Amino acid sequence: MLLADLSRQAGLPDGVLNIIHGTHDAVNFICDHPTIRAVSFVGGDAAGRHIHARAGATGKRVQVS
């Protein structure tokens, strides 16, 4: 959450950076939502593969590590 706070202090506009903690329902919502244009994920391999495949299928820019 420090990254979000520092981004806000630096003047990043609301909505540019969103940090979301959640499980399958939250992940799938982000991957499938039509107005979300990009997804970046840091975490486990299985989750990363799922996010890359699902978000990529909707044409989003996807970064996983």
Short mmCIF file of N, CA, C and O in Angstrom, two decimals:
data_model
loop_
_atom_site.label_atom_id
_atom_site.label_comp_id
_atom_site.label_asym_id
_atom_site.label_seq_id
_atom_site.Cartn_x
_atom_site.Cartn_y
_atom_site.Cartn_z
N MET A 1 0.81 -1.18 0.00
CA MET A 1 0.00 0.00 0.00
C MET A 1 0.87 1.26 0.00
O MET A 1 0.39 2.32 -0.34
N LEU A 2 2.13 1.10 0.34
CA LEU A 2 3.05 2.23 0.31
C LEU A 2 3.18 2.77 -1.11
O LEU A 2 3.22 3.99 -1.32
N LEU A 3 3.22 1.87 -2.09
CA LEU A 3 3.31 2.30 -3.49
C LEU A 3 2.12 3.18 -3.87
O LEU A 3 2.28 4.21 -4.51
N ALA A 4 0.93 2.80 -3.45
CA ALA A 4 -0.26 3.60 -3.76
C ALA A 4 -0.18 4.96 -3.09
O ALA A 4 -0.51 5.98 -3.70
N ASP A 5 0.26 5.00 -1.85
CA ASP A 5 0.36 6.27 -1.13
C ASP A 5 1.40 7.17 -1.78
O ASP A 5 1.14 8.37 -1.99
N LEU A 6 2.54 6.63 -2.13
CA LEU A 6 3.58 7.43 -2.78
C LEU A 6 3.11 7.94 -4.15
O LEU A 6 3.39 9.08 -4.53
N SER A 7 2.39 7.11 -4.88
CA SER A 7 1.86 7.52 -6.18
C SER A 7 0.88 8.67 -6.04
O SER A 7 0.92 9.63 -6.82
N ARG A 8 0.04 8.59 -5.04
CA ARG A 8 -0.94 9.66 -4.79
C ARG A 8 -0.21 10.95 -4.42
O ARG A 8 -0.54 12.03 -4.92
N GLN A 9 0.79 10.84 -3.55
CA GLN A 9 1.56 12.02 -3.14
C GLN A 9 2.30 12.65 -4.31
O GLN A 9 2.51 13.87 -4.35
N ALA A 10 2.71 11.83 -5.27
CA ALA A 10 3.43 12.32 -6.43
C ALA A 10 2.51 12.96 -7.46
O ALA A 10 2.98 13.50 -8.46
N GLY A 11 1.19 12.87 -7.24
CA GLY A 11 0.24 13.51 -8.14
C GLY A 11 -0.38 12.61 -9.18
O GLY A 11 -1.04 13.10 -10.10
N LEU A 12 -0.22 11.31 -9.05
CA LEU A 12 -0.85 10.40 -10.00
C LEU A 12 -2.37 10.54 -9.87
O LEU A 12 -2.91 10.47 -8.76
N PRO A 13 -3.08 10.75 -10.97
CA PRO A 13 -4.53 10.93 -10.90
C PRO A 13 -5.25 9.69 -10.37
O PRO A 13 -4.81 8.55 -10.58
N ASP A 14 -6.37 9.91 -9.69
CA ASP A 14 -7.20 8.80 -9.21
C ASP A 14 -7.58 7.89 -10.38
O ASP A 14 -7.89 8.35 -11.48
N GLY A 15 -7.55 6.58 -10.12
CA GLY A 15 -7.95 5.60 -11.12
C GLY A 15 -6.83 5.10 -12.01
O GLY A 15 -7.02 4.13 -12.73
N VAL A 16 -5.65 5.72 -11.97
CA VAL A 16 -4.55 5.27 -12.81
C VAL A 16 -3.90 4.03 -12.20
O VAL A 16 -3.56 3.09 -12.91
N LEU A 17 -3.73 4.02 -10.89
CA LEU A 17 -3.15 2.89 -10.18
C LEU A 17 -4.19 2.37 -9.20
O LEU A 17 -4.68 3.11 -8.36
N ASN A 18 -4.53 1.11 -9.34
CA ASN A 18 -5.46 0.47 -8.42
C ASN A 18 -4.83 -0.81 -7.92
O ASN A 18 -4.42 -1.65 -8.72
N ILE A 19 -4.75 -0.97 -6.62
CA ILE A 19 -4.20 -2.18 -6.02
C ILE A 19 -5.36 -2.94 -5.42
O ILE A 19 -6.09 -2.41 -4.58
N ILE A 20 -5.53 -4.18 -5.87
CA ILE A 20 -6.68 -4.98 -5.44
C ILE A 20 -6.17 -6.29 -4.87
O ILE A 20 -5.39 -7.00 -5.50
N HIS A 21 -6.64 -6.61 -3.68
CA HIS A 21 -6.34 -7.89 -3.04
C HIS A 21 -7.62 -8.72 -3.12
O HIS A 21 -8.68 -8.24 -2.75
N GLY A 22 -7.50 -9.93 -3.61
CA GLY A 22 -8.71 -10.74 -3.70
C GLY A 22 -8.42 -12.13 -4.23
O GLY A 22 -7.28 -12.48 -4.54
N THR A 23 -9.48 -12.90 -4.34
CA THR A 23 -9.36 -14.28 -4.82
C THR A 23 -9.97 -14.38 -6.22
O THR A 23 -10.07 -13.39 -6.93
N HIS A 24 -10.39 -15.56 -6.58
CA HIS A 24 -10.84 -15.85 -7.95
C HIS A 24 -11.88 -14.86 -8.47
O HIS A 24 -11.78 -14.42 -9.62
N ASP A 25 -12.87 -14.54 -7.68
CA ASP A 25 -13.93 -13.65 -8.17
C ASP A 25 -13.37 -12.28 -8.52
O ASP A 25 -13.73 -11.70 -9.55
N ALA A 26 -12.50 -11.73 -7.69
CA ALA A 26 -11.91 -10.42 -7.96
C ALA A 26 -11.01 -10.49 -9.20
O ALA A 26 -11.04 -9.59 -10.05
N VAL A 27 -10.22 -11.55 -9.30
CA VAL A 27 -9.31 -11.71 -10.45
C VAL A 27 -10.11 -11.80 -11.74
O VAL A 27 -9.81 -11.12 -12.72
N ASN A 28 -11.13 -12.63 -11.76
CA ASN A 28 -11.92 -12.81 -12.98
C ASN A 28 -12.67 -11.53 -13.35
O ASN A 28 -12.81 -11.20 -14.53
N PHE A 29 -13.15 -10.79 -12.35
CA PHE A 29 -13.82 -9.52 -12.61
C PHE A 29 -12.86 -8.57 -13.33
O PHE A 29 -13.21 -7.95 -14.34
N ILE A 30 -11.63 -8.46 -12.82
CA ILE A 30 -10.65 -7.57 -13.44
C ILE A 30 -10.31 -8.05 -14.85
O ILE A 30 -10.23 -7.25 -15.78
N CYS A 31 -10.09 -9.33 -15.01
CA CYS A 31 -9.73 -9.87 -16.33
C CYS A 31 -10.84 -9.67 -17.35
O CYS A 31 -10.57 -9.45 -18.53
N ASP A 32 -12.09 -9.74 -16.92
CA ASP A 32 -13.22 -9.70 -17.84
C ASP A 32 -13.83 -8.33 -18.05
O ASP A 32 -14.55 -8.11 -19.03
N HIS A 33 -13.58 -7.39 -17.15
CA HIS A 33 -14.26 -6.09 -17.22
C HIS A 33 -13.84 -5.33 -18.49
O HIS A 33 -12.65 -5.18 -18.76
N PRO A 34 -14.80 -4.84 -19.26
CA PRO A 34 -14.48 -4.25 -20.56
C PRO A 34 -13.75 -2.91 -20.50
O PRO A 34 -13.07 -2.55 -21.46
N THR A 35 -13.84 -2.17 -19.40
CA THR A 35 -13.17 -0.87 -19.37
C THR A 35 -11.79 -0.92 -18.72
O THR A 35 -11.07 0.07 -18.75
N ILE A 36 -11.42 -2.05 -18.14
CA ILE A 36 -10.06 -2.22 -17.61
C ILE A 36 -9.18 -2.62 -18.79
O ILE A 36 -9.43 -3.63 -19.44
N ARG A 37 -8.15 -1.81 -19.07
CA ARG A 37 -7.36 -2.00 -20.28
C ARG A 37 -6.05 -2.73 -20.07
O ARG A 37 -5.44 -3.20 -21.02
N ALA A 38 -5.58 -2.83 -18.82
CA ALA A 38 -4.30 -3.49 -18.57
C ALA A 38 -4.29 -4.11 -17.18
O ALA A 38 -4.96 -3.63 -16.27
N VAL A 39 -3.54 -5.19 -17.05
CA VAL A 39 -3.42 -5.90 -15.77
C VAL A 39 -1.95 -6.21 -15.54
O VAL A 39 -1.26 -6.70 -16.43
N SER A 40 -1.48 -5.92 -14.33
CA SER A 40 -0.13 -6.29 -13.93
C SER A 40 -0.26 -7.13 -12.66
O SER A 40 -0.99 -6.76 -11.75
N PHE A 41 0.45 -8.24 -12.61
CA PHE A 41 0.31 -9.17 -11.49
C PHE A 41 1.69 -9.62 -11.03
O PHE A 41 2.55 -9.94 -11.85
N VAL A 42 1.87 -9.68 -9.72
CA VAL A 42 3.07 -10.26 -9.11
C VAL A 42 2.60 -11.32 -8.14
O VAL A 42 1.80 -11.03 -7.25
N GLY A 43 3.05 -12.55 -8.34
CA GLY A 43 2.62 -13.62 -7.46
C GLY A 43 2.99 -14.98 -8.03
O GLY A 43 3.92 -15.11 -8.82
N GLY A 44 2.21 -15.97 -7.65
CA GLY A 44 2.49 -17.35 -8.01
C GLY A 44 2.30 -17.68 -9.48
O GLY A 44 1.57 -17.00 -10.20
N ASP A 45 2.97 -18.75 -9.92
CA ASP A 45 2.94 -19.16 -11.32
C ASP A 45 1.55 -19.55 -11.81
O ASP A 45 1.14 -19.14 -12.89
N ALA A 46 0.82 -20.34 -11.02
CA ALA A 46 -0.51 -20.79 -11.46
C ALA A 46 -1.45 -19.60 -11.65
O ALA A 46 -2.15 -19.51 -12.66
N ALA A 47 -1.44 -18.70 -10.69
CA ALA A 47 -2.30 -17.52 -10.80
C ALA A 47 -1.85 -16.65 -11.97
O ALA A 47 -2.69 -16.14 -12.73
N GLY A 48 -0.55 -16.50 -12.16
CA GLY A 48 -0.04 -15.72 -13.27
C GLY A 48 -0.44 -16.27 -14.62
O GLY A 48 -0.82 -15.52 -15.52
N ARG A 49 -0.38 -17.58 -14.77
CA ARG A 49 -0.79 -18.21 -16.03
C ARG A 49 -2.28 -17.99 -16.27
O ARG A 49 -2.70 -17.70 -17.40
N HIS A 50 -3.09 -18.13 -15.22
CA HIS A 50 -4.53 -17.91 -15.35
C HIS A 50 -4.83 -16.47 -15.77
O HIS A 50 -5.60 -16.22 -16.69
N ILE A 51 -4.20 -15.51 -15.08
CA ILE A 51 -4.44 -14.10 -15.38
C ILE A 51 -3.96 -13.76 -16.79
O ILE A 51 -4.67 -13.08 -17.54
N HIS A 52 -2.80 -14.25 -17.17
CA HIS A 52 -2.28 -13.97 -18.51
C HIS A 52 -3.23 -14.50 -19.58
O HIS A 52 -3.55 -13.79 -20.55
N ALA A 53 -3.70 -15.71 -19.41
CA ALA A 53 -4.60 -16.30 -20.41
C ALA A 53 -5.95 -15.60 -20.44
O ALA A 53 -6.45 -15.25 -21.51
N ARG A 54 -6.53 -15.38 -19.29
CA ARG A 54 -7.90 -14.82 -19.24
C ARG A 54 -7.92 -13.35 -19.65
O ARG A 54 -8.77 -12.94 -20.44
N ALA A 55 -7.01 -12.55 -19.11
CA ALA A 55 -6.99 -11.12 -19.47
C ALA A 55 -6.52 -10.94 -20.91
O ALA A 55 -7.04 -10.08 -21.63
N GLY A 56 -5.56 -11.74 -21.34
CA GLY A 56 -5.08 -11.65 -22.71
C GLY A 56 -6.15 -11.98 -23.73
O GLY A 56 -6.20 -11.40 -24.81
N ALA A 57 -7.05 -12.89 -23.37
CA ALA A 57 -8.13 -13.28 -24.27
C ALA A 57 -9.10 -12.13 -24.52
O ALA A 57 -9.82 -12.14 -25.53
N THR A 58 -9.13 -11.15 -23.62
CA THR A 58 -10.02 -10.00 -23.80
C THR A 58 -9.30 -8.82 -24.44
O THR A 58 -9.87 -7.74 -24.55
N GLY A 59 -8.04 -9.02 -24.83
CA GLY A 59 -7.29 -7.97 -25.51
C GLY A 59 -6.57 -6.99 -24.60
O GLY A 59 -6.07 -5.97 -25.04
N LYS A 60 -6.52 -7.30 -23.30
CA LYS A 60 -5.84 -6.42 -22.36
C LYS A 60 -4.32 -6.57 -22.47
O LYS A 60 -3.83 -7.63 -22.83
N ARG A 61 -3.61 -5.48 -22.13
CA ARG A 61 -2.17 -5.60 -21.93
C ARG A 61 -1.98 -6.34 -20.61
O ARG A 61 -2.61 -5.98 -19.63
N VAL A 62 -1.13 -7.32 -20.60
CA VAL A 62 -0.95 -8.14 -19.40
C VAL A 62 0.54 -8.26 -19.07
O VAL A 62 1.35 -8.54 -19.95
N GLN A 63 0.85 -8.05 -17.81
CA GLN A 63 2.22 -8.24 -17.31
C GLN A 63 2.12 -9.11 -16.07
O GLN A 63 1.40 -8.77 -15.13
N VAL A 64 2.82 -10.23 -16.08
CA VAL A 64 2.85 -11.10 -14.90
C VAL A 64 4.29 -11.43 -14.56
O VAL A 64 5.15 -11.52 -15.43
N SER A 65 4.55 -11.55 -13.28
CA SER A 65 5.90 -11.94 -12.84
C SER A 65 5.82 -12.65 -11.52
O SER A 65 4.85 -12.60 -10.82
#
